[in-house]
Tab-separated table of C-alpha atoms in Angstrom:
chain	number	residue	atom	x	y	z
A	395	MET	CA	-7.485	-53.828	-25.323
A	396	LYS	CA	-10.661	-51.560	-25.300
A	397	GLY	CA	-10.245	-50.898	-21.922
A	398	PHE	CA	-6.643	-50.167	-22.380
A	399	TYR	CA	-7.423	-47.403	-25.027
A	400	ASN	CA	-10.350	-46.187	-22.926
A	401	SER	CA	-7.841	-45.740	-20.141
A	402	ILE	CA	-5.317	-43.800	-22.146
A	403	ARG	CA	-7.922	-41.667	-23.701
A	404	PHE	CA	-9.287	-40.816	-20.104
A	405	LYS	CA	-5.684	-39.757	-19.045
A	406	LYS	CA	-5.074	-37.287	-22.305
A	407	GLU	CA	-8.596	-35.961	-21.524
A	408	THR	CA	-7.627	-35.371	-17.829
A	409	LEU	CA	-4.388	-33.919	-18.895
A	410	ARG	CA	-5.721	-31.925	-21.530
A	411	PHE	CA	-8.390	-30.502	-19.024
A	412	PHE	CA	-5.646	-29.386	-16.453
A	413	TYR	CA	-3.541	-27.923	-19.192
A	414	GLN	CA	-6.545	-25.777	-20.579
A	415	ASN	CA	-7.591	-24.679	-17.026
A	416	ALA	CA	-4.034	-24.507	-15.272
A	417	ARG	CA	-4.397	-21.123	-14.261
A	418	LEU	CA	-7.854	-21.449	-12.750
A	419	ILE	CA	-6.744	-24.420	-10.942
A	420	PHE	CA	-3.775	-22.665	-9.527
A	421	MET	CA	-5.915	-19.639	-8.313
A	422	ALA	CA	-8.200	-22.238	-6.912
A	423	LEU	CA	-5.307	-23.734	-4.917
A	424	PHE	CA	-4.249	-20.273	-3.750
A	425	LEU	CA	-7.863	-19.784	-2.608
A	426	LEU	CA	-7.696	-23.387	-0.638
A	427	PHE	CA	-4.183	-22.254	0.795
A	428	GLY	CA	-5.431	-19.086	2.105
A	429	VAL	CA	-8.467	-21.113	3.777
A	430	ILE	CA	-5.817	-23.630	5.494
A	431	ILE	CA	-3.641	-20.505	6.616
A	432	GLY	CA	-6.485	-18.761	8.182
A	433	VAL	CA	-7.630	-22.023	10.125
A	434	ILE	CA	-4.229	-22.608	11.231
A	435	MET	CA	-3.579	-19.085	12.253
A	436	VAL	CA	-6.680	-19.048	14.346
A	437	LYS	CA	-6.349	-22.670	15.736
A	438	ASN	CA	-2.948	-21.945	16.980
A	439	ASN	CA	-3.566	-18.420	18.395
A	440	LEU	CA	-1.179	-16.808	16.142
A	441	PHE	CA	-3.447	-13.615	16.356
A	442	SER	CA	-3.015	-11.740	19.688
A	443	GLY	CA	-5.600	-9.793	21.628
A	444	ARG	CA	-8.999	-9.339	20.222
A	445	TYR	CA	-8.313	-11.434	17.245
A	446	GLU	CA	-8.265	-14.775	19.348
A	447	PRO	CA	-10.816	-17.239	18.261
A	448	GLN	CA	-13.434	-16.279	20.738
A	449	SER	CA	-13.100	-12.642	20.019
A	450	VAL	CA	-13.105	-13.388	16.200
A	451	PHE	CA	-16.396	-15.323	16.502
A	452	SER	CA	-18.346	-13.208	18.698
A	453	ASP	CA	-17.577	-10.085	16.852
A	454	PHE	CA	-18.654	-11.864	13.869
A	455	VAL	CA	-22.026	-12.965	15.302
A	456	SER	CA	-22.839	-9.876	17.340
A	457	THR	CA	-22.181	-7.381	14.547
A	458	ARG	CA	-24.586	-9.515	12.209
A	459	MET	CA	-27.040	-9.866	15.170
A	460	LYS	CA	-27.273	-6.217	15.513
A	461	MET	CA	-27.834	-5.469	11.744
A	462	SER	CA	-30.909	-5.239	9.905
A	463	ALA	CA	-31.547	-7.783	6.754
A	464	PHE	CA	-30.516	-4.832	4.466
A	465	GLY	CA	-27.308	-3.898	6.829
A	466	VAL	CA	-26.130	-7.616	6.124
A	467	PHE	CA	-26.629	-7.596	2.537
A	468	LEU	CA	-24.883	-4.107	2.450
A	469	SER	CA	-21.978	-5.262	4.559
A	470	SER	CA	-21.537	-8.500	2.466
A	471	LEU	CA	-21.705	-6.937	-1.007
A	472	CYS	CA	-19.130	-4.018	0.172
A	473	SER	CA	-16.778	-6.732	1.188
A	474	ASN	CA	-17.263	-8.698	-1.970
A	475	LEU	CA	-16.970	-5.449	-4.264
A	476	ILE	CA	-13.683	-4.752	-2.519
A	477	PHE	CA	-12.194	-8.106	-3.582
A	478	LEU	CA	-13.926	-7.684	-6.983
A	479	SER	CA	-12.107	-4.100	-7.347
A	480	LEU	CA	-8.753	-5.491	-6.381
A	481	SER	CA	-9.144	-8.153	-9.073
A	482	TYR	CA	-10.145	-5.539	-11.733
A	483	PHE	CA	-7.185	-3.119	-10.928
A	484	CYS	CA	-4.788	-6.358	-11.285
A	485	GLY	CA	-5.937	-6.723	-14.708
A	486	ALA	CA	-5.652	-2.916	-15.494
A	487	PHE	CA	-1.877	-3.157	-14.104
A	488	LEU	CA	0.932	-3.887	-16.113
A	489	PHE	CA	2.604	-6.471	-13.886
A	490	GLY	CA	-0.993	-7.319	-12.544
A	491	LYS	CA	-0.539	-11.111	-13.331
A	492	PRO	CA	1.192	-12.535	-10.155
A	493	LEU	CA	-1.058	-10.482	-8.085
A	494	CYS	CA	-4.112	-12.256	-9.558
A	495	PHE	CA	-3.245	-15.221	-7.459
A	496	PHE	CA	-3.065	-13.526	-4.224
A	497	VAL	CA	-6.674	-11.794	-4.393
A	498	PRO	CA	-8.204	-15.318	-3.835
A	499	PHE	CA	-5.589	-16.230	-1.057
A	500	PHE	CA	-6.814	-13.374	0.822
A	501	LYS	CA	-10.369	-14.220	0.230
A	502	GLY	CA	-9.595	-17.626	1.541
A	503	LEU	CA	-7.587	-16.391	4.516
A	504	GLY	CA	-10.882	-14.720	5.833
A	505	ILE	CA	-13.183	-17.651	5.307
A	506	GLY	CA	-10.551	-20.067	6.965
A	507	SER	CA	-10.131	-17.658	10.030
A	508	VAL	CA	-14.000	-17.344	10.640
A	509	CYS	CA	-14.682	-21.291	10.137
A	510	SER	CA	-11.653	-21.880	12.232
A	511	ALA	CA	-13.053	-19.336	15.017
A	512	ALA	CA	-16.453	-21.066	14.987
A	513	TYR	CA	-15.053	-24.571	15.285
A	514	SER	CA	-12.774	-23.369	18.254
A	515	VAL	CA	-15.803	-21.838	20.184
A	516	LEU	CA	-18.661	-24.254	18.987
A	517	GLY	CA	-17.013	-27.435	18.439
A	518	VAL	CA	-18.649	-29.710	16.265
A	519	ASN	CA	-21.543	-27.159	16.098
A	520	GLY	CA	-18.913	-24.864	14.286
A	521	VAL	CA	-19.134	-27.200	11.533
A	522	ALA	CA	-22.872	-26.527	10.974
A	523	PHE	CA	-22.244	-22.822	11.566
A	524	SER	CA	-19.843	-22.867	8.787
A	525	ALA	CA	-21.970	-24.921	6.270
A	526	LEU	CA	-25.228	-23.119	7.047
A	527	VAL	CA	-24.001	-19.568	7.489
A	528	ILE	CA	-20.437	-18.934	6.026
A	529	LEU	CA	-20.279	-21.246	3.069
A	530	PRO	CA	-23.266	-20.514	1.051
A	531	GLY	CA	-22.613	-17.125	0.137
A	532	GLY	CA	-18.891	-17.702	0.470
A	533	VAL	CA	-18.800	-20.305	-2.147
A	534	ILE	CA	-20.468	-18.265	-4.704
A	535	SER	CA	-18.353	-15.142	-4.067
A	536	SER	CA	-15.213	-17.426	-4.239
A	537	LEU	CA	-15.992	-18.769	-7.646
A	538	THR	CA	-16.830	-15.503	-8.964
A	539	LEU	CA	-13.753	-13.943	-7.762
A	540	LEU	CA	-11.800	-17.071	-9.215
A	541	PHE	CA	-13.341	-16.178	-12.550
A	542	SER	CA	-12.821	-12.544	-12.295
A	543	CYS	CA	-9.109	-13.044	-11.446
A	544	LEU	CA	-8.723	-15.177	-14.365
A	545	SER	CA	-10.164	-12.636	-16.647
A	546	ALA	CA	-7.801	-10.081	-15.014
A	547	PHE	CA	-4.742	-12.333	-15.510
A	548	ASP	CA	-5.798	-12.520	-19.331
A	549	ILE	CA	-6.037	-8.858	-19.849
A	550	SER	CA	-3.112	-8.127	-17.744
A	551	ALA	CA	-0.861	-10.663	-19.958
A	552	ARG	CA	-2.140	-8.899	-23.190
A	553	LEU	CA	-1.283	-5.417	-21.708
A	554	CYS	CA	2.220	-6.544	-20.824
A	555	LYS	CA	2.454	-8.265	-24.328
A	556	ASP	CA	1.486	-5.199	-25.968
A	557	PHE	CA	3.641	-2.859	-24.000
A	558	PHE	CA	6.806	-4.714	-24.503
A	559	LYS	CA	6.028	-5.424	-28.305
A	560	GLY	CA	5.009	-1.821	-29.020
A	561	GLU	CA	1.546	-2.956	-30.102
A	562	GLY	CA	-1.886	-1.729	-29.074
A	563	ASP	CA	-4.097	-2.541	-31.807
A	564	GLY	CA	-7.393	-3.569	-30.271
A	565	PHE	CA	-6.327	-3.551	-26.889
A	566	SER	CA	-8.900	-0.811	-26.106
A	567	GLU	CA	-11.846	-2.935	-27.473
A	568	GLN	CA	-10.548	-5.981	-25.479
A	569	PHE	CA	-10.302	-3.915	-22.210
A	570	LYS	CA	-13.818	-2.565	-22.985
A	571	LYS	CA	-15.036	-6.175	-23.116
A	572	TYR	CA	-12.968	-6.903	-19.995
A	573	SER	CA	-14.778	-4.206	-18.115
A	574	PHE	CA	-18.270	-5.215	-19.226
A	575	LYS	CA	-17.463	-8.851	-17.708
A	576	TYR	CA	-17.427	-7.266	-14.460
A	577	ILE	CA	-21.182	-6.128	-14.733
A	578	LYS	CA	-21.869	-9.991	-14.780
A	579	TYR	CA	-19.346	-10.578	-11.938
A	580	ILE	CA	-21.179	-7.766	-9.892
A	581	SER	CA	-24.502	-9.259	-10.514
A	582	ILE	CA	-23.477	-12.646	-9.068
A	583	MET	CA	-21.801	-10.991	-6.106
A	584	ILE	CA	-25.123	-9.231	-5.390
A	585	LEU	CA	-26.665	-12.818	-5.680
A	586	SER	CA	-23.762	-14.155	-3.192
A	587	SER	CA	-24.703	-11.199	-0.750
A	588	LEU	CA	-28.623	-12.018	-0.998
A	589	THR	CA	-27.674	-15.378	-0.071
A	590	GLU	CA	-25.482	-14.451	2.710
A	591	CYS	CA	-28.341	-12.214	3.866
A	592	ALA	CA	-31.026	-14.989	3.759
A	593	VAL	CA	-28.925	-17.682	5.479
A	594	THR	CA	-27.908	-15.146	8.309
A	595	SER	CA	-31.667	-14.348	9.035
A	596	LEU	CA	-32.540	-18.002	8.905
A	597	PHE	CA	-29.823	-19.592	10.745
A	598	LEU	CA	-27.372	-17.099	12.792
A	599	SER	CA	-29.834	-16.614	16.036
A	600	ALA	CA	-29.264	-20.535	16.551
A	601	PHE	CA	-25.596	-20.075	17.120
A	602	SER	CA	-25.734	-16.695	18.902
A	603	MET	CA	-23.796	-16.685	22.247
């Protein structure tokens, strides 16, 4: 009987976890879906011309090989800040809630495309390339983006609620706190870019063509 009750308790705790984190989980699924779509599009040559796997991979590698360490850091940071800015403005938009799910999708699309191109060109070595060069910084930036989109969803929902109910008390303070959160997110994105800079310097030359 004890095992039966423990099983029920575990199921309840699991359901509670999914209920409490439903939005974050759905955003993560959109990110994963973007990765899958990116992999499929590159693998099946749905891009044309310069966006075929060979071109995607060679452009990625050759561009970073020509950059200094600071150049790689700056390029990575600019890319991360673009996604972070998109999530921020989704929060500032009255109907930004559904858009918060598509920002991680496009992030995943980029990651999936590069990883798929690496595998198409390098074969099994492409898995090592993705694990060593793409994913360390990509995982950090993706997780940060997910939490920033969650914050954007919450503040957009509050904005929408206050607008249609004609209420606005306390919203400016909430939005100020929301904006300050992005200082933390930017700091983590800097860490992500530093990580990408480090792994690029250490491992990219081993995969240059």
